[in-house]
mmCIF file of C-alpha atoms in Angstrom:
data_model
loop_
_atom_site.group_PDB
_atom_site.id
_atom_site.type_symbol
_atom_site.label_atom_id
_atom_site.label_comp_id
_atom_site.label_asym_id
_atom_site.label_seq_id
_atom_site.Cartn_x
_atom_site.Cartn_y
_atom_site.Cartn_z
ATOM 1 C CA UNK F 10 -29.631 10.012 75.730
ATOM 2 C CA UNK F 11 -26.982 7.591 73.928
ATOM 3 C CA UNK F 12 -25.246 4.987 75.342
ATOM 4 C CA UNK F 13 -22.325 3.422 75.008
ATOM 5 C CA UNK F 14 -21.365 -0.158 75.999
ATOM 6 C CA UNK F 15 -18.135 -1.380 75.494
ATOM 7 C CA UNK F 16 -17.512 -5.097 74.726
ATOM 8 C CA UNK F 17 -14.219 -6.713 76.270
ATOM 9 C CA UNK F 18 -13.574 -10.313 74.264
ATOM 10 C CA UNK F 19 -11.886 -12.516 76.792
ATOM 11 C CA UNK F 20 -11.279 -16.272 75.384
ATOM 12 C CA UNK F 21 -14.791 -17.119 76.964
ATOM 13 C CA UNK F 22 -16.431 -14.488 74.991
ATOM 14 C CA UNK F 23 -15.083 -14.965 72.487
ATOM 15 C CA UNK F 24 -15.944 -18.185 72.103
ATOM 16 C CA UNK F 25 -19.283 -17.492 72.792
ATOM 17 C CA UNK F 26 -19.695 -14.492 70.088
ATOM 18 C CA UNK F 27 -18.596 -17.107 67.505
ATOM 19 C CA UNK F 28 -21.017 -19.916 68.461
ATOM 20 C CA UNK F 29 -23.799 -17.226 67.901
ATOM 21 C CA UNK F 30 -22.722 -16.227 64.951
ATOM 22 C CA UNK F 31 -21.984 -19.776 63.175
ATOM 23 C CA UNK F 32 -25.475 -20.094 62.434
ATOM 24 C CA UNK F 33 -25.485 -17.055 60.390
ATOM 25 C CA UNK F 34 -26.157 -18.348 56.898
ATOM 26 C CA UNK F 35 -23.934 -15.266 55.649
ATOM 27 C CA UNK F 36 -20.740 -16.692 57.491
ATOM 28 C CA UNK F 37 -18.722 -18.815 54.340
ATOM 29 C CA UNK F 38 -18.607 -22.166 56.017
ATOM 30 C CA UNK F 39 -21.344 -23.775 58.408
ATOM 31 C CA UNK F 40 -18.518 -26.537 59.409
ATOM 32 C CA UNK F 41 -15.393 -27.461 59.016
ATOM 33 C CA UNK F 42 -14.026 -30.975 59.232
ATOM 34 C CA UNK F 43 -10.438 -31.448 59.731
ATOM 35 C CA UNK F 44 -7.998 -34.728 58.913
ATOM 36 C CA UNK F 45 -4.303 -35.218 59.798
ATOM 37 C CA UNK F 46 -1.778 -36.017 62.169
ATOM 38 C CA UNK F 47 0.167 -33.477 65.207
ATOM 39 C CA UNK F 48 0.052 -30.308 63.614
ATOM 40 C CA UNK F 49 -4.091 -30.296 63.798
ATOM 41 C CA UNK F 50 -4.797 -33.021 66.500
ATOM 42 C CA UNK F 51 -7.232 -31.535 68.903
ATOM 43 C CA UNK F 52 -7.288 -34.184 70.920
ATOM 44 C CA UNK F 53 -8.301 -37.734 69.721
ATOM 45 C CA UNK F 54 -4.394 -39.090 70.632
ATOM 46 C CA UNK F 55 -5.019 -37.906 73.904
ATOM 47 C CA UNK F 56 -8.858 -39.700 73.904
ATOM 48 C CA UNK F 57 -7.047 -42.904 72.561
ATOM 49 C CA UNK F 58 -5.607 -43.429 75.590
ATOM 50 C CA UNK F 59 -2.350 -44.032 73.634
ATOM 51 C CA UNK F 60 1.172 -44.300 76.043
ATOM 52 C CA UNK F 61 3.664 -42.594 73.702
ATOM 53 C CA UNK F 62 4.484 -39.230 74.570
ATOM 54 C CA UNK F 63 2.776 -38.862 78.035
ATOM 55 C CA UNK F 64 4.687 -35.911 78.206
ATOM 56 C CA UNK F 65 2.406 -33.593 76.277
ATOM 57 C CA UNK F 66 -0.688 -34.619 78.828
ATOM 58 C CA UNK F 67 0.805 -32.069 81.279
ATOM 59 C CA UNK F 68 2.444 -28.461 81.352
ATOM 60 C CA UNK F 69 4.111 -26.659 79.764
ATOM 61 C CA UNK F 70 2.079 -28.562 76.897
ATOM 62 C CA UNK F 71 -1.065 -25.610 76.382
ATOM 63 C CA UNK F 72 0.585 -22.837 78.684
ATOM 64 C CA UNK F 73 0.537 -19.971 76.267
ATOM 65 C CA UNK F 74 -3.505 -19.791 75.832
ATOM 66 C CA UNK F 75 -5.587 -22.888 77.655
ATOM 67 C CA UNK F 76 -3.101 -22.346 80.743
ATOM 68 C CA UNK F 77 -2.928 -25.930 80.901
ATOM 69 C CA UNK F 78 -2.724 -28.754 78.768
ATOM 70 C CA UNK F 79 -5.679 -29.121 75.861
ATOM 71 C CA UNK F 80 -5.206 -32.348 73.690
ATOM 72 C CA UNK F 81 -2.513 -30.252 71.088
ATOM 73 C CA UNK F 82 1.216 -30.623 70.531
ATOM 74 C CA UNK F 83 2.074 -26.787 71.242
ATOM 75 C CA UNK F 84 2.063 -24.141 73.703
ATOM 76 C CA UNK F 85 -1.568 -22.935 72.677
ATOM 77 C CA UNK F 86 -3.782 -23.155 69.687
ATOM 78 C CA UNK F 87 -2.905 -24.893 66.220
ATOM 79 C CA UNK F 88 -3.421 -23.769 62.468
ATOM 80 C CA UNK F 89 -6.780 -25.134 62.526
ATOM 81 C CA UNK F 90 -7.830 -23.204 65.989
ATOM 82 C CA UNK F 91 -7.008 -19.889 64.094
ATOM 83 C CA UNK F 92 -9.000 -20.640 60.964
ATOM 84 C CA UNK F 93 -12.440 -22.017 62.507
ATOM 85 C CA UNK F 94 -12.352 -18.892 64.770
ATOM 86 C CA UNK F 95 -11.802 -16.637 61.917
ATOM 87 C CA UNK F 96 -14.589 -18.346 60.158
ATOM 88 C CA UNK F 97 -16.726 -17.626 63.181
ATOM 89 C CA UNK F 98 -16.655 -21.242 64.486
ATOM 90 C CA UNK F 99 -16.314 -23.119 67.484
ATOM 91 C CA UNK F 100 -12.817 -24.972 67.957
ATOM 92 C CA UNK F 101 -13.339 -28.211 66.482
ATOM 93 C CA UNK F 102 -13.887 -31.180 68.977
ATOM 94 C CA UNK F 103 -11.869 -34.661 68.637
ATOM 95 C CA UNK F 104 -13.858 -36.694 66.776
ATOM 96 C CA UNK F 105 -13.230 -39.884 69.364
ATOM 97 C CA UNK F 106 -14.972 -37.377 72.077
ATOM 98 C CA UNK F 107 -18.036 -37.323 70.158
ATOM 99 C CA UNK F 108 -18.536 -40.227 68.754
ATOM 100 C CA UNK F 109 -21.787 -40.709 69.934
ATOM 101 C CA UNK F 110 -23.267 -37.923 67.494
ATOM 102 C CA UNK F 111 -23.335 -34.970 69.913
ATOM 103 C CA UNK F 112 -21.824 -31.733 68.781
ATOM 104 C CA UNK F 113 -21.091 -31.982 65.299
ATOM 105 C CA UNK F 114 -23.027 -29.552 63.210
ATOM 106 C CA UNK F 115 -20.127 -27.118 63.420
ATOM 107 C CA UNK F 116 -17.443 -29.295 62.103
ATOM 108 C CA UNK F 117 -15.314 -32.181 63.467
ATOM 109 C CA UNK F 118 -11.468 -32.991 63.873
ATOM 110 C CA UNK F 119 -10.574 -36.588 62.886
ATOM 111 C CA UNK F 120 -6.766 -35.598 62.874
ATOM 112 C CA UNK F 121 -4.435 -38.163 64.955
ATOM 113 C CA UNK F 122 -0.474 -37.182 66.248
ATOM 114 C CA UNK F 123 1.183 -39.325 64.825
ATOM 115 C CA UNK F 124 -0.839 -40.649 61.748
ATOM 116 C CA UNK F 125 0.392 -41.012 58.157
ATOM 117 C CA UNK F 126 -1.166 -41.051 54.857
ATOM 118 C CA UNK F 127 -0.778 -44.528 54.369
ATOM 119 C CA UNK F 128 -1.656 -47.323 56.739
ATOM 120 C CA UNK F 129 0.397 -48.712 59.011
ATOM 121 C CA UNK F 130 1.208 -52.148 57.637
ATOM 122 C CA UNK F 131 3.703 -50.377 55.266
ATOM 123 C CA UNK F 132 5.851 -49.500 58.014
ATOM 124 C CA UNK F 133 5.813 -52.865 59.750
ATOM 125 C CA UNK F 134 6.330 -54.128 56.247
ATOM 126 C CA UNK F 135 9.544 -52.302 56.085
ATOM 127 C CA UNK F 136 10.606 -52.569 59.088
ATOM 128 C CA UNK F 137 9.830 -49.148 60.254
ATOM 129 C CA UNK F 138 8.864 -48.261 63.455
ATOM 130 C CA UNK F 139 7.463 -47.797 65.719
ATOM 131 C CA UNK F 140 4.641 -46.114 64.266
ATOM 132 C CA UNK F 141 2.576 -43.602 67.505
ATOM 133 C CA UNK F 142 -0.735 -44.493 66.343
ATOM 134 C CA UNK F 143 -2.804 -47.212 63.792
ATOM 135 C CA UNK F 144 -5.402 -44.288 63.001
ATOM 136 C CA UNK F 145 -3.561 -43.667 59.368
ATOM 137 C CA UNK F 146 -5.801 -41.514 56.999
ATOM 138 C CA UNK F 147 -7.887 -44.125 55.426
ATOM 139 C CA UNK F 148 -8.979 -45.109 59.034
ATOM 140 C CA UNK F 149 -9.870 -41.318 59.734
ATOM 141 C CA UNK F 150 -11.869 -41.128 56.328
ATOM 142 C CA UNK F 151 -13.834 -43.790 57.893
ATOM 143 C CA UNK F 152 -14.716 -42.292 60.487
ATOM 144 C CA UNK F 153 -16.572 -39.781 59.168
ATOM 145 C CA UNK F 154 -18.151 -41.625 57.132
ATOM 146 C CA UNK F 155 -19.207 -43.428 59.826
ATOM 147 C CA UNK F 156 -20.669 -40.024 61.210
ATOM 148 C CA UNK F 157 -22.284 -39.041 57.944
ATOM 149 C CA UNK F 158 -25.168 -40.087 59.441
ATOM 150 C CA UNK F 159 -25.594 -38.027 62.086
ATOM 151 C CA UNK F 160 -24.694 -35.040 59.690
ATOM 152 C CA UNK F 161 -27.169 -35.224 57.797
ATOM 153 C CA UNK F 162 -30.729 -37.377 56.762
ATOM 154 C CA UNK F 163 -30.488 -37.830 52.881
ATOM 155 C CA UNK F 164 -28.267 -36.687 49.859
ATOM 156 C CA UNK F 165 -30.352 -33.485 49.141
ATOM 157 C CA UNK F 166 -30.097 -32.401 52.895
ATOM 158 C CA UNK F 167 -26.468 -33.793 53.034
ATOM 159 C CA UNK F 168 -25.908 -31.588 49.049
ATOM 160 C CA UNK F 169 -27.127 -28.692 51.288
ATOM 161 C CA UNK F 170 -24.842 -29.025 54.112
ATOM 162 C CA UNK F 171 -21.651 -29.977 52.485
ATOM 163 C CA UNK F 172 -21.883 -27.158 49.996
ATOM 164 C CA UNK F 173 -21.574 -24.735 53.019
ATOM 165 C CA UNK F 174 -18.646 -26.766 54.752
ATOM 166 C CA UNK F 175 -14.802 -27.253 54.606
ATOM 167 C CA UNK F 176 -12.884 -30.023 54.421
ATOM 168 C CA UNK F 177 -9.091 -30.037 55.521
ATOM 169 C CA UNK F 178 -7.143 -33.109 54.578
ATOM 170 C CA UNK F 179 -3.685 -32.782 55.739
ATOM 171 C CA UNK F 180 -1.140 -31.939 56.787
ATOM 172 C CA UNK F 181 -0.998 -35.504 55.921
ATOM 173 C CA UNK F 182 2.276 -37.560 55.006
ATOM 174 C CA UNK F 183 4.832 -35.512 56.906
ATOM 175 C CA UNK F 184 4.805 -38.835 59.574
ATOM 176 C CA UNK F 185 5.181 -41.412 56.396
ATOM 177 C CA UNK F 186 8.374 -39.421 55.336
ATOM 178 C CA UNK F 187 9.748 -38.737 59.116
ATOM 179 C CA UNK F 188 9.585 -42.246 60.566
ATOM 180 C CA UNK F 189 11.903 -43.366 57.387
ATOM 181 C CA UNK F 190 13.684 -40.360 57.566
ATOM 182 C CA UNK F 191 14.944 -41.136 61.481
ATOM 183 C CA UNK F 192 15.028 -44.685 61.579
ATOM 184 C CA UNK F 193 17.566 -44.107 58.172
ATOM 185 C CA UNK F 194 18.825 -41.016 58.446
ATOM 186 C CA UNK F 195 19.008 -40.932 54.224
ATOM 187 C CA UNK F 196 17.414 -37.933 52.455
ATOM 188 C CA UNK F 197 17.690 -40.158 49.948
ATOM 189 C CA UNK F 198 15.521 -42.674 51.053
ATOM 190 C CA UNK F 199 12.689 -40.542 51.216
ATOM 191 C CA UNK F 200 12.137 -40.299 47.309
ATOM 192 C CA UNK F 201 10.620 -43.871 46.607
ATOM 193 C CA UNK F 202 7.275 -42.688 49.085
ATOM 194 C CA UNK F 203 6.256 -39.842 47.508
ATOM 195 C CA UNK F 204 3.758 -41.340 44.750
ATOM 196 C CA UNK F 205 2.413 -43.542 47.288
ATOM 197 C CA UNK F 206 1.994 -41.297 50.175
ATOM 198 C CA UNK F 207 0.311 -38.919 47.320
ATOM 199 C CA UNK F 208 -1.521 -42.032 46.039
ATOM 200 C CA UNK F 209 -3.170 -42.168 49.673
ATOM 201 C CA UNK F 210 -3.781 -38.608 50.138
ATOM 202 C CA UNK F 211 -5.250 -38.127 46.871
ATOM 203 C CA UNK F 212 -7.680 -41.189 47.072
ATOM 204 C CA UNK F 213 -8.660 -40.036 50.472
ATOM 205 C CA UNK F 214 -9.803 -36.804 49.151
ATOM 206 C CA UNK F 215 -11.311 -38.575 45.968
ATOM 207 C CA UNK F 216 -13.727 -40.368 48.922
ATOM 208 C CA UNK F 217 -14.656 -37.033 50.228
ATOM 209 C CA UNK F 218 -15.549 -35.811 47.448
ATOM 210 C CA UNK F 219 -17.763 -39.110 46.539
ATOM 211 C CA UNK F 220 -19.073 -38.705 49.856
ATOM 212 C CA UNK F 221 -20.320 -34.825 49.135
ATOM 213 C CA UNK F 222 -17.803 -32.366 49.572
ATOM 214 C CA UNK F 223 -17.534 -29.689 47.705
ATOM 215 C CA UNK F 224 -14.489 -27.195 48.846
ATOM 216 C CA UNK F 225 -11.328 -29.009 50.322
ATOM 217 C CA UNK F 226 -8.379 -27.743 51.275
ATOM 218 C CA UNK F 227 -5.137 -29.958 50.741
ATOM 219 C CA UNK F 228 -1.634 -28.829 52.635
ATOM 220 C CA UNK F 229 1.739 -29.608 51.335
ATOM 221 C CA UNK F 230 4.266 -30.134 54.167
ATOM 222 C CA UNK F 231 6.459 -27.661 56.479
ATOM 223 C CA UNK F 232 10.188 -26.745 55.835
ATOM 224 C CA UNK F 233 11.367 -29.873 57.517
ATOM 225 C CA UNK F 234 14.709 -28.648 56.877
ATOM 226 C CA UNK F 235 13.858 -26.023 59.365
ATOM 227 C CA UNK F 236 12.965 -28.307 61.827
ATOM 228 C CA UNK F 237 15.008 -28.562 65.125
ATOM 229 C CA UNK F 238 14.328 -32.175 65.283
ATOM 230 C CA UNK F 239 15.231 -32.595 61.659
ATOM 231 C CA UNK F 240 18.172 -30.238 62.453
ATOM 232 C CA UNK F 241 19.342 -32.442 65.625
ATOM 233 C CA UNK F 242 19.139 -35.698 63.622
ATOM 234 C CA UNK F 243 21.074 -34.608 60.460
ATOM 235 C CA UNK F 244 23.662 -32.843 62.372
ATOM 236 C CA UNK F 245 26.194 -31.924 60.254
ATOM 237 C CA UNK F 246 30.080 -30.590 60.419
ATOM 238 C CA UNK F 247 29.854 -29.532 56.426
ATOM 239 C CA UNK F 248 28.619 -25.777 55.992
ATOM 240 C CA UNK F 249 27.385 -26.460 52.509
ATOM 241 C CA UNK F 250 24.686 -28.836 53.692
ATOM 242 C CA UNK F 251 23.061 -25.512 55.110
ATOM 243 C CA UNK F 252 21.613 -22.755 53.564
ATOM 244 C CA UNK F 253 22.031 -19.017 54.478
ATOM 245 C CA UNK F 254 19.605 -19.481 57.347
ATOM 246 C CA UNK F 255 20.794 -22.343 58.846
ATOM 247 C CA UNK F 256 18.310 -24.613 57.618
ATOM 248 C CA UNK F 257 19.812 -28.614 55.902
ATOM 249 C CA UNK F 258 19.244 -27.993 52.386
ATOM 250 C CA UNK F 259 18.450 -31.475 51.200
ATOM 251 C CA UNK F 260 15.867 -32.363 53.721
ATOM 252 C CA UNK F 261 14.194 -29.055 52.406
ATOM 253 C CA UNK F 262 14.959 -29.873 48.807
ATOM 254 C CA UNK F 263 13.293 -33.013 49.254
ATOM 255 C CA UNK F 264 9.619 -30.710 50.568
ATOM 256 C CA UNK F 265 10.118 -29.079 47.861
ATOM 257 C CA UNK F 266 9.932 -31.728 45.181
ATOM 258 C CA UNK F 267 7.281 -33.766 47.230
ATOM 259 C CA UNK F 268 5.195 -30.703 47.672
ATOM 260 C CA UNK F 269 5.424 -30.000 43.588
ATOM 261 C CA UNK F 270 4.287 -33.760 43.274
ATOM 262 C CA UNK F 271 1.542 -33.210 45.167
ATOM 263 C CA UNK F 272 0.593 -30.061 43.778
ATOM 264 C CA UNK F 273 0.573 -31.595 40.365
ATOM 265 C CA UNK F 274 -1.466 -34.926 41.481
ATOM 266 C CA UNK F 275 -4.560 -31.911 42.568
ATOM 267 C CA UNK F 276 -4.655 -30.219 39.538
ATOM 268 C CA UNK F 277 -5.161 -33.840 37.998
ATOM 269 C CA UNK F 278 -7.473 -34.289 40.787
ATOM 270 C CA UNK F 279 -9.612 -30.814 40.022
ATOM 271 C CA UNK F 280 -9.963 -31.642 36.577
ATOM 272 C CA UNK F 281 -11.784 -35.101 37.101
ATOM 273 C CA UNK F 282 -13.750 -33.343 39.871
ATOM 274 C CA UNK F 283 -15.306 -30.093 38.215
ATOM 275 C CA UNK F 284 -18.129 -29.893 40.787
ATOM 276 C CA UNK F 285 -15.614 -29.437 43.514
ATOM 277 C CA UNK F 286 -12.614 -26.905 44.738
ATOM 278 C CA UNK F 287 -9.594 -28.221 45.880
ATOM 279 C CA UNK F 288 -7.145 -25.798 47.641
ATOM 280 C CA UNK F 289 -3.911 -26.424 47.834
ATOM 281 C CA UNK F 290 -2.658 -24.977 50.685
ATOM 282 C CA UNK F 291 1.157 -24.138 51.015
ATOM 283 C CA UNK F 292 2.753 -25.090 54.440
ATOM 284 C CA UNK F 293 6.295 -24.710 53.187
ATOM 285 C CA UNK F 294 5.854 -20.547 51.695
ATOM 286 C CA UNK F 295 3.909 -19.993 54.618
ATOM 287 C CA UNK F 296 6.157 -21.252 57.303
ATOM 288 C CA UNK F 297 9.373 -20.939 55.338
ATOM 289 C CA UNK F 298 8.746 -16.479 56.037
ATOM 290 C CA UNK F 299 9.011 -17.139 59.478
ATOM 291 C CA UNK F 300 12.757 -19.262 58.904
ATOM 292 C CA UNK F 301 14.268 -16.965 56.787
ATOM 293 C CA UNK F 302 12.784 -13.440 58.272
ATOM 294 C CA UNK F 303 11.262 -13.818 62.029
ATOM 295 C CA UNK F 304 12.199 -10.465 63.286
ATOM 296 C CA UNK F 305 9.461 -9.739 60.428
ATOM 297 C CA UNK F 306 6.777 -12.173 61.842
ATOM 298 C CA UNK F 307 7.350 -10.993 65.102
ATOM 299 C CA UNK F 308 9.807 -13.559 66.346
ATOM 300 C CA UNK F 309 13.175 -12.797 68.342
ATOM 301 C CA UNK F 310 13.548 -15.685 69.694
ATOM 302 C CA UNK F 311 16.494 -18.677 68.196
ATOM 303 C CA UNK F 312 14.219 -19.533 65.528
ATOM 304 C CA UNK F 313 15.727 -22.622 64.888
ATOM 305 C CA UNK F 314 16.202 -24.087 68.084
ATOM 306 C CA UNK F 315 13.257 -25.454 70.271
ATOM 307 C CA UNK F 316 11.759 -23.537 72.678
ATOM 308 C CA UNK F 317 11.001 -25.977 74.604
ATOM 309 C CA UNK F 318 13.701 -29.063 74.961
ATOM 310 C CA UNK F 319 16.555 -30.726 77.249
ATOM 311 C CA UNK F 320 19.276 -29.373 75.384
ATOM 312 C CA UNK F 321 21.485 -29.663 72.780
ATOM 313 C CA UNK F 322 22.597 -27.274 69.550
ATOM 314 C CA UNK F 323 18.895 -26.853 68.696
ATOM 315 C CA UNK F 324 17.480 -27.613 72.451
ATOM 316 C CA UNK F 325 16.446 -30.902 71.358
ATOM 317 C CA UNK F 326 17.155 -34.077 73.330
ATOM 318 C CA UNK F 327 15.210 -37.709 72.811
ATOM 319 C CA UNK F 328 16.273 -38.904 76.614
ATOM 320 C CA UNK F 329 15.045 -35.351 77.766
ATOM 321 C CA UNK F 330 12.404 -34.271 75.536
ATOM 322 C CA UNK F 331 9.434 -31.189 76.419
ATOM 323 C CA UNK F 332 7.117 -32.109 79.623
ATOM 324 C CA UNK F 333 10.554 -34.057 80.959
ATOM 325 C CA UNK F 334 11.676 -32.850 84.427
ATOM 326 C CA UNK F 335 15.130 -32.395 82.611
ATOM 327 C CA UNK F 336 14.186 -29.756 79.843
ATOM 328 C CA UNK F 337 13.423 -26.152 79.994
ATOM 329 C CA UNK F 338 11.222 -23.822 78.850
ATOM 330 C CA UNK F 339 12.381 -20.193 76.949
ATOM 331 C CA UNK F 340 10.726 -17.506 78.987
ATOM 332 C CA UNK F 341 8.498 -16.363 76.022
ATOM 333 C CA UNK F 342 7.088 -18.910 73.769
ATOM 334 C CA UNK F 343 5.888 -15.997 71.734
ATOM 335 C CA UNK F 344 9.330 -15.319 70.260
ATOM 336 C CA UNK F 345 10.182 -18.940 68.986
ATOM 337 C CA UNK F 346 8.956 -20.708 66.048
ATOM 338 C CA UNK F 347 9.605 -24.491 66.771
ATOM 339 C CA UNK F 348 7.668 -25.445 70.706
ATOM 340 C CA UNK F 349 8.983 -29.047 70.991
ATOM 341 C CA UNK F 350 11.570 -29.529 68.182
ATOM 342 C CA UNK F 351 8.583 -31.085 65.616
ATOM 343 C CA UNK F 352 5.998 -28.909 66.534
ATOM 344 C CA UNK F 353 5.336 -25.458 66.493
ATOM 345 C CA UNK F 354 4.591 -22.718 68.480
ATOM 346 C CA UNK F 355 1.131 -20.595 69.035
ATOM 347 C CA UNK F 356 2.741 -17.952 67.530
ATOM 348 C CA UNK F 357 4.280 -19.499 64.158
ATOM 349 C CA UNK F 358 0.421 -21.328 64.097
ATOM 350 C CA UNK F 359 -1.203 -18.025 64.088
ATOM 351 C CA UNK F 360 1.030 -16.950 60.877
ATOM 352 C CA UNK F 361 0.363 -20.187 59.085
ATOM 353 C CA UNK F 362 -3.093 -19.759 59.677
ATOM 354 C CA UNK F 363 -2.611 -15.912 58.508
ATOM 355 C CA UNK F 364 -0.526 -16.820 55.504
ATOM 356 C CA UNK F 365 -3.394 -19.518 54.552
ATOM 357 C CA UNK F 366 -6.107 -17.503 54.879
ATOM 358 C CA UNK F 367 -5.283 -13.899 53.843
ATOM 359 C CA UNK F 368 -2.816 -15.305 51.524
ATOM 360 C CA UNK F 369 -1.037 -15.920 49.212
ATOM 361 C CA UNK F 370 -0.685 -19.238 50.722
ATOM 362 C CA UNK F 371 -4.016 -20.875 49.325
ATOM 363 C CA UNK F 372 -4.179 -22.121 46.378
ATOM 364 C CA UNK F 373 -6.922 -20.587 44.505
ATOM 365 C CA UNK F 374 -7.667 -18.683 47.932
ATOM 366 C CA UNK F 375 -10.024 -19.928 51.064
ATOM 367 C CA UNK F 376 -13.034 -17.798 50.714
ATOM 368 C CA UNK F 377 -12.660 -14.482 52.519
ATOM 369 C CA UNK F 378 -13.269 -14.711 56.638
ATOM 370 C CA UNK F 379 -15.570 -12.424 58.564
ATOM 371 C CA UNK F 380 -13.031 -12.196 61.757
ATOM 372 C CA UNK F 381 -9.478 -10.908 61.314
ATOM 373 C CA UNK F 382 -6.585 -13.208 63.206
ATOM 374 C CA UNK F 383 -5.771 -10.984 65.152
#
């Protein structure tokens, strides 16, 4: 007699079916170790014990998935939730939560909200400010090297273990160009950063690699022009400083031609580093679908505008900002691109994850998952 069994996947089972399964030596990666700032923090601002934004400790911060809030700028999971599960790994832990050693064979997250690609003295330098958080992405870089150790014993065990891991540096330098970008509101302004914030991120990833890692993965930044934030703060009466779909033109303009830069600095970068693969992943094609055609990606919602916010043309208000008792939430995240006005959604997440992994955001491709997003 046959039987049958049927297995429901709830989150918890989930979870657990992919911490079984990451020690399968047929799975692509055995770890994946993450650097960057918002968009991929899974929690070391919140383990900082920093005071800005004490908003995002509490609901509606997490509502969409964790029902409650889980160290993460959005509604529910980030990029970098969607691709360790699809890899069939565990969502990465904060590194300043495990700092002690415990837990790390399956990857790490070192990413801070609020961190830019080059250390903080440059904006206190300038004048710019304030800055959320000191850990910059030299400090983060240190970090793990700091946990190297409890990676891995010597080079030909730590050869062996990096060859079957990820590393994700970035989004990285989004922060350098938005502090200047709000304290001067001057696209302009922007321009003079770029070869140093590429500078850092590309000597960063240079340290990696001297440190053993083989396959890295190096985002460009979001459609900032698309950005309800961005949008609130360059507010503008002039129709020809938007394009067709509403979003500023220069702001994006300016993504563009930093994102090229960057491009161009890894292909230099590949070419001094044969042994490795570095990925250049594409933030801006990926997102930019969503922008221009949501009711394609599943989104009815005012694209543009925050979901969640204390009003305004875009739903985005600094004295009333998401997780104050004076905003509002839309009824379905699900539908919206932009959560808080800089972040984004669960939704929008899970197709920049897609878009990354499946392509033809990746650039030569990630390495082909075992687990569908669904």
């Amino acid at each position: 007699m046959k039987t049958c069994v049927l297995l429901i996947f709830t989150s918890f089972t989930l979870d657990l079916f992919q911490k079984v399964v990451s020690g399968n030596a047929s799975l692509p990666y055995d770890a994946i170790f993450n650097f960057g700032d918002s968009l991929s923090d899974t929690g070391n601002f919140l383990a900082s014990g920093n005071k800005a934004f004490l908003e995002f400790k509490s609901l509606p911060y997490g509502e969409t998935f964790f029902k409650k809030p889980a160290g993460r700028f959005s509604d529910g999971r980030l990029s970098i939730d969607f691709i360790a599960g699809a890899y069939g790994l565990p969502y990465l832990p904060p590194y300043l939560t495990v700092a002690n050693g415990k837990n790390v064979q399956r990857g790490v997250n070192f990413a801070v909200a609020g961190a830019t690609a080059l250390d903080t003295k440059y904006f206190s330098k300038n004048g710019i400010g304030p800055v959320w958080t000191n850990n910059s992405l030299n400090i983060q870089v240190g970090w793990f090297k700091k946990l190297k150790p409890s990676l891995c014993s010597n080079k030909a065990d730590c050869d062996r273990y990096f060859n079957r891991s990820l590393f994700v540096v970035g989004e990285i330098g989004g922060n350098d160009h938005n502090y200047v970008a709000t304290a001067t509101k001057n696209v302009s302004k922007l321009r003079p950063m770029v070869p140093l914030v590429i500078e850092a991120i590309t000597k960063a990833t240079s340290e990696l690699i001297a440190e053993g890692a083989v396959e890295l993965m190096v985002p460009g930044n979001l459609p900032s022009g698309c950005s309800a934030m961005y949008l609130t703060t360059f507010l503008s009466k002039n129709k020809e400083d938007y394009d067709e779909h509403g979003c500023f033109k220069a702001l994006n303009e300016f993504v563009m031609y930093y994102n090229s830069q960057l491009f161009a600095a890894l292909k230099i970068l590949q070419r001094n580093n044969p042994r490795a693969r570095i990925i250049y992943g594409d933030y801006y094609g990926a997102a930019l679908r969503f922008f221009h055609a949501p009711y394609h990606h599943g989104l009815s919602g005012e694209t543009l505008s925050a979901c969640c916010g204390g009003g305004g043309p875009y739903n985005v208000n600094i004295s009333a900002g998401c997780g104050n008792s004076n905003s509002k939430v839309c009824q379905n995240p699900s539908t919206f691109a932009n959560w808080d006005g800089i972040h984004l959604t669960e939704a929008a997440n899970k197709i920049l994850a897609k878009g990354l992994i499946e392509g033809p955001f990746s650039k030569p491709p990630l390495k082909p998952s075992p687990f569908k997003i669904p």
